[in-house]
């Protein structure tokens, strides 16, 4: 009787489903792989525009703690007792070796820049767009210690974008800024192989994007208007240009790292007016991390034709059972819109992108298996449809979305 009761806890994964899932080579919609460098060279620091590995201490979730037995076990599975030895033995093919070990065929690499050691056949670039939204003095809006650190990094990245655009600094006119800095940066990213632009905006301000008139934005650009109007106008310009250039827009829409992260700023419902803007329907939005903890609220947004979600971060912080419950409700509703992802990230010396990638990949596969098993148990789907859904979530949905082979 218990087993027949819909809504009861998710059962362990059916062995046939587990076998089908294990065979699928995944496309990872969002991660931060670290570029391997030879001993003595400067270590890679381009795995994130806003690194969260050295913020003021927070109370880490259990699965993120360096002392977690799961972290030690992931490290042993990947490296035995000698991680430095394994890294030395692999050198330039190291990152590819890691992907093979964690069952990922292609990883979308959310990085400031790519480079040697991350071959484009296996690592697809997703650069950052936030810096373009903040061309003015940001001291007044940098309130928490984390924001103060973040805005320094955004300003540094914007200087890099000026430089790469062939400019020595901020151009005097707003139209020149949009054209010669914003659009030219997006076009350069596209030429460099990018398939999407990433926004970490919720670390800096609310996702509530208004729809200001151009004149308002121009006033703010010349230092006489409301800064938020300028940011919102630039955001919309970026998003429209991404649609034109065939770049998807990735938005961090979930809880985030650091003890000062304001979760309500990341509520995906704040994006609804933007998603309903007819002029932006050519742009594809991917809400990273599936809105956690607003996972129920995000479900109806899946009916927007240009909206997708991934379940990265959830696979790192939450249990397979809890992630499975989220997946079950999405898969019953709009399974073409759901993307597997790890958010593999170098959190600490103990929990590198390799270990966090393995933990999240295993969690994602188990969560998917639990969701599909429960749907079979409750006679919602059969084994064949379950296997098809597994292929869609782990691979085919992303393949279609980004036009990958
Ligand atoms: Zn991330």
mmCIF file of N, CA and C in Angstrom, residues 249-315:
data_model
loop_
_atom_site.group_PDB
_atom_site.id
_atom_site.type_symbol
_atom_site.label_atom_id
_atom_site.label_comp_id
_atom_site.label_asym_id
_atom_site.label_seq_id
_atom_site.Cartn_x
_atom_site.Cartn_y
_atom_site.Cartn_z
ATOM 1 N N UNK A 249 21.305 33.075 -22.899
ATOM 2 C CA UNK A 249 21.605 33.892 -21.724
ATOM 3 C C UNK A 249 21.472 33.019 -20.471
ATOM 4 N N UNK A 250 22.586 32.819 -19.773
ATOM 5 C CA UNK A 250 22.598 32.034 -18.538
ATOM 6 C C UNK A 250 22.488 32.989 -17.347
ATOM 7 N N UNK A 251 21.546 32.747 -16.468
ATOM 8 C CA UNK A 251 21.382 33.618 -15.306
ATOM 9 C C UNK A 251 21.450 32.794 -14.023
ATOM 10 N N UNK A 252 22.338 33.215 -13.105
ATOM 11 C CA UNK A 252 22.339 32.591 -11.780
ATOM 12 C C UNK A 252 21.032 32.983 -11.096
ATOM 13 N N UNK A 253 20.118 32.009 -10.946
ATOM 14 C CA UNK A 253 18.811 32.306 -10.344
ATOM 15 C C UNK A 253 18.573 31.298 -9.235
ATOM 16 N N UNK A 254 19.225 31.497 -8.111
ATOM 17 C CA UNK A 254 19.136 30.575 -6.980
ATOM 18 C C UNK A 254 19.949 31.173 -5.837
ATOM 19 N N UNK A 255 19.872 30.516 -4.694
ATOM 20 C CA UNK A 255 20.762 30.868 -3.603
ATOM 21 C C UNK A 255 22.209 30.838 -4.108
ATOM 22 N N UNK A 256 23.108 31.568 -3.440
ATOM 23 C CA UNK A 256 24.496 31.597 -3.911
ATOM 24 C C UNK A 256 25.489 31.539 -2.765
ATOM 25 N N UNK A 257 26.775 31.577 -3.121
ATOM 26 C CA UNK A 257 27.839 31.415 -2.143
ATOM 27 C C UNK A 257 28.082 32.665 -1.305
ATOM 28 N N UNK A 258 28.622 32.454 -0.112
ATOM 29 C CA UNK A 258 28.972 33.574 0.765
ATOM 30 C C UNK A 258 27.856 33.872 1.752
ATOM 31 N N UNK A 259 28.246 34.280 2.948
ATOM 32 C CA UNK A 259 27.283 34.505 4.024
ATOM 33 C C UNK A 259 26.454 35.767 3.869
ATOM 34 N N UNK A 260 26.709 36.560 2.814
ATOM 35 C CA UNK A 260 25.939 37.796 2.607
ATOM 36 C C UNK A 260 25.008 37.699 1.395
ATOM 37 N N UNK A 261 24.960 36.531 0.753
ATOM 38 C CA UNK A 261 24.140 36.406 -0.454
ATOM 39 C C UNK A 261 22.666 36.608 -0.111
ATOM 40 N N UNK A 262 22.009 37.520 -0.862
ATOM 41 C CA UNK A 262 20.593 37.797 -0.577
ATOM 42 C C UNK A 262 19.720 36.935 -1.495
ATOM 43 N N UNK A 263 19.209 35.842 -0.934
ATOM 44 C CA UNK A 263 18.504 34.850 -1.747
ATOM 45 C C UNK A 263 17.286 35.445 -2.454
ATOM 46 N N UNK A 264 16.597 36.394 -1.811
ATOM 47 C CA UNK A 264 15.382 36.930 -2.456
ATOM 48 C C UNK A 264 15.713 37.749 -3.712
ATOM 49 N N UNK A 265 16.930 38.252 -3.828
ATOM 50 C CA UNK A 265 17.321 38.953 -5.057
ATOM 51 C C UNK A 265 17.379 38.001 -6.248
ATOM 52 N N UNK A 266 17.535 36.706 -5.950
ATOM 53 C CA UNK A 266 17.727 35.698 -6.995
ATOM 54 C C UNK A 266 16.433 34.949 -7.323
ATOM 55 N N UNK A 267 15.322 35.405 -6.775
ATOM 56 C CA UNK A 267 14.046 34.734 -7.018
ATOM 57 C C UNK A 267 13.697 34.797 -8.516
ATOM 58 N N UNK A 268 13.565 33.631 -9.174
ATOM 59 C CA UNK A 268 13.321 33.644 -10.624
ATOM 60 C C UNK A 268 12.040 34.358 -11.017
ATOM 61 N N UNK A 269 11.072 34.466 -10.097
ATOM 62 C CA UNK A 269 9.821 35.151 -10.443
ATOM 63 C C UNK A 269 10.062 36.620 -10.776
ATOM 64 N N UNK A 270 11.151 37.187 -10.286
ATOM 65 C CA UNK A 270 11.482 38.575 -10.615
ATOM 66 C C UNK A 270 11.708 38.757 -12.121
ATOM 67 N N UNK A 271 12.049 37.656 -12.787
ATOM 68 C CA UNK A 271 12.368 37.735 -14.222
ATOM 69 C C UNK A 271 11.138 37.626 -15.116
ATOM 70 N N UNK A 272 9.978 37.379 -14.527
ATOM 71 C CA UNK A 272 8.802 37.082 -15.350
ATOM 72 C C UNK A 272 8.454 38.201 -16.350
ATOM 73 N N UNK A 273 8.464 39.485 -15.947
ATOM 74 C CA UNK A 273 8.155 40.532 -16.923
ATOM 75 C C UNK A 273 9.134 40.521 -18.107
ATOM 76 N N UNK A 274 10.372 40.241 -17.842
ATOM 77 C CA UNK A 274 11.386 40.179 -18.892
ATOM 78 C C UNK A 274 11.107 39.006 -19.841
ATOM 79 N N UNK A 275 10.757 37.859 -19.246
ATOM 80 C CA UNK A 275 10.483 36.665 -20.049
ATOM 81 C C UNK A 275 9.237 36.865 -20.910
ATOM 82 N N UNK A 276 8.340 37.729 -20.449
ATOM 83 C CA UNK A 276 7.104 37.986 -21.192
ATOM 84 C C UNK A 276 7.243 39.139 -22.175
ATOM 85 N N UNK A 277 8.425 39.698 -22.287
ATOM 86 C CA UNK A 277 8.636 40.810 -23.214
ATOM 87 C C UNK A 277 8.777 40.252 -24.627
ATOM 88 N N UNK A 278 7.798 40.600 -25.452
ATOM 89 C CA UNK A 278 7.753 40.036 -26.803
ATOM 90 C C UNK A 278 9.017 40.350 -27.601
ATOM 91 N N UNK A 279 9.616 41.519 -27.341
ATOM 92 C CA UNK A 279 10.796 41.911 -28.120
ATOM 93 C C UNK A 279 12.021 41.060 -27.766
ATOM 94 N N UNK A 280 11.941 40.287 -26.693
ATOM 95 C CA UNK A 280 13.088 39.461 -26.286
ATOM 96 C C UNK A 280 12.847 37.963 -26.513
ATOM 97 N N UNK A 281 11.796 37.621 -27.227
ATOM 98 C CA UNK A 281 11.454 36.209 -27.417
ATOM 99 C C UNK A 281 12.449 35.453 -28.307
ATOM 100 N N UNK A 282 13.310 36.204 -29.002
ATOM 101 C CA UNK A 282 14.327 35.521 -29.828
ATOM 102 C C UNK A 282 15.506 35.069 -28.970
ATOM 103 N N UNK A 283 15.533 35.515 -27.725
ATOM 104 C CA UNK A 283 16.639 35.143 -26.834
ATOM 105 C C UNK A 283 16.236 33.930 -26.004
ATOM 106 N N UNK A 284 17.152 32.982 -25.881
ATOM 107 C CA UNK A 284 16.909 31.811 -25.037
ATOM 108 C C UNK A 284 17.525 32.042 -23.667
ATOM 109 N N UNK A 285 16.730 31.886 -22.631
ATOM 110 C CA UNK A 285 17.204 32.064 -21.258
ATOM 111 C C UNK A 285 17.376 30.693 -20.596
ATOM 112 N N UNK A 286 18.467 30.528 -19.875
ATOM 113 C CA UNK A 286 18.651 29.307 -19.094
ATOM 114 C C UNK A 286 18.856 29.729 -17.647
ATOM 115 N N UNK A 287 17.916 29.365 -16.795
ATOM 116 C CA UNK A 287 18.049 29.716 -15.376
ATOM 117 C C UNK A 287 18.889 28.641 -14.697
ATOM 118 N N UNK A 288 20.108 29.035 -14.324
ATOM 119 C CA UNK A 288 21.043 28.079 -13.724
ATOM 120 C C UNK A 288 20.623 27.769 -12.294
ATOM 121 N N UNK A 289 20.877 26.536 -11.883
ATOM 122 C CA UNK A 289 20.617 26.058 -10.523
ATOM 123 C C UNK A 289 19.115 25.888 -10.247
ATOM 124 N N UNK A 290 18.297 26.033 -11.301
ATOM 125 C CA UNK A 290 16.865 25.708 -11.187
ATOM 126 C C UNK A 290 16.130 26.478 -10.119
ATOM 127 N N UNK A 291 16.648 27.681 -9.768
ATOM 128 C CA UNK A 291 15.896 28.562 -8.888
ATOM 129 C C UNK A 291 15.915 28.188 -7.414
ATOM 130 N N UNK A 292 16.670 27.163 -7.035
ATOM 131 C CA UNK A 292 16.600 26.712 -5.641
ATOM 132 C C UNK A 292 16.821 27.871 -4.667
ATOM 133 N N UNK A 293 16.005 28.081 -3.635
ATOM 134 C CA UNK A 293 14.920 27.212 -3.156
ATOM 135 C C UNK A 293 13.560 27.456 -3.814
ATOM 136 N N UNK A 294 13.510 28.268 -4.865
ATOM 137 C CA UNK A 294 12.210 28.574 -5.495
ATOM 138 C C UNK A 294 11.917 27.569 -6.613
ATOM 139 N N UNK A 295 12.131 26.283 -6.335
ATOM 140 C CA UNK A 295 12.014 25.275 -7.392
ATOM 141 C C UNK A 295 10.556 25.034 -7.814
ATOM 142 N N UNK A 296 9.621 25.227 -6.894
ATOM 143 C CA UNK A 296 8.202 25.099 -7.271
ATOM 144 C C UNK A 296 7.766 26.297 -8.102
ATOM 145 N N UNK A 297 8.230 27.475 -7.704
ATOM 146 C CA UNK A 297 7.840 28.690 -8.424
ATOM 147 C C UNK A 297 8.353 28.677 -9.864
ATOM 148 N N UNK A 298 9.527 28.071 -10.045
ATOM 149 C CA UNK A 298 10.124 28.095 -11.388
ATOM 150 C C UNK A 298 9.367 27.168 -12.350
ATOM 151 N N UNK A 299 8.676 26.175 -11.810
ATOM 152 C CA UNK A 299 8.020 25.176 -12.668
ATOM 153 C C UNK A 299 7.072 25.808 -13.694
ATOM 154 N N UNK A 300 6.151 26.698 -13.300
ATOM 155 C CA UNK A 300 5.270 27.280 -14.332
ATOM 156 C C UNK A 300 6.021 28.126 -15.360
ATOM 157 N N UNK A 301 7.202 28.653 -14.989
ATOM 158 C CA UNK A 301 7.968 29.450 -15.960
ATOM 159 C C UNK A 301 8.439 28.593 -17.140
ATOM 160 N N UNK A 302 8.470 27.259 -16.942
ATOM 161 C CA UNK A 302 8.904 26.366 -18.028
ATOM 162 C C UNK A 302 7.961 26.425 -19.224
ATOM 163 N N UNK A 303 6.778 27.013 -19.044
ATOM 164 C CA UNK A 303 5.866 27.147 -20.199
ATOM 165 C C UNK A 303 6.286 28.298 -21.111
ATOM 166 N N UNK A 304 7.155 29.189 -20.643
ATOM 167 C CA UNK A 304 7.670 30.236 -21.541
ATOM 168 C C UNK A 304 8.493 29.528 -22.614
ATOM 169 N N UNK A 305 8.198 29.811 -23.896
ATOM 170 C CA UNK A 305 8.841 28.998 -24.942
ATOM 171 C C UNK A 305 10.357 29.132 -24.987
ATOM 172 N N UNK A 306 10.897 30.235 -24.458
ATOM 173 C CA UNK A 306 12.345 30.479 -24.566
ATOM 174 C C UNK A 306 13.066 30.304 -23.227
ATOM 175 N N UNK A 307 12.490 29.517 -22.309
ATOM 176 C CA UNK A 307 13.110 29.346 -20.988
ATOM 177 C C UNK A 307 13.465 27.888 -20.681
ATOM 178 N N UNK A 308 14.696 27.702 -20.193
ATOM 179 C CA UNK A 308 15.187 26.387 -19.776
ATOM 180 C C UNK A 308 15.709 26.482 -18.336
ATOM 181 N N UNK A 309 15.843 25.331 -17.685
ATOM 182 C CA UNK A 309 16.476 25.314 -16.355
ATOM 183 C C UNK A 309 17.526 24.215 -16.288
ATOM 184 N N UNK A 310 18.557 24.434 -15.485
ATOM 185 C CA UNK A 310 19.423 23.303 -15.145
ATOM 186 C C UNK A 310 19.364 23.084 -13.635
ATOM 187 N N UNK A 311 19.925 21.939 -13.194
ATOM 188 C CA UNK A 311 19.860 21.656 -11.752
ATOM 189 C C UNK A 311 21.258 21.562 -11.141
ATOM 190 N N UNK A 312 22.198 22.370 -11.704
ATOM 191 C CA UNK A 312 23.510 22.484 -11.068
ATOM 192 C C UNK A 312 23.354 23.148 -9.704
ATOM 193 N N UNK A 313 24.392 23.090 -8.907
ATOM 194 C CA UNK A 313 24.402 23.619 -7.533
ATOM 195 C C UNK A 313 23.506 22.782 -6.621
ATOM 196 N N UNK A 314 22.261 22.519 -7.064
ATOM 197 C CA UNK A 314 21.420 21.605 -6.271
ATOM 198 C C UNK A 314 22.116 20.257 -6.131
ATOM 199 N N UNK A 315 22.789 19.829 -7.218
ATOM 200 C CA UNK A 315 23.480 18.540 -7.192
ATOM 201 C C UNK A 315 24.721 18.592 -6.295
#
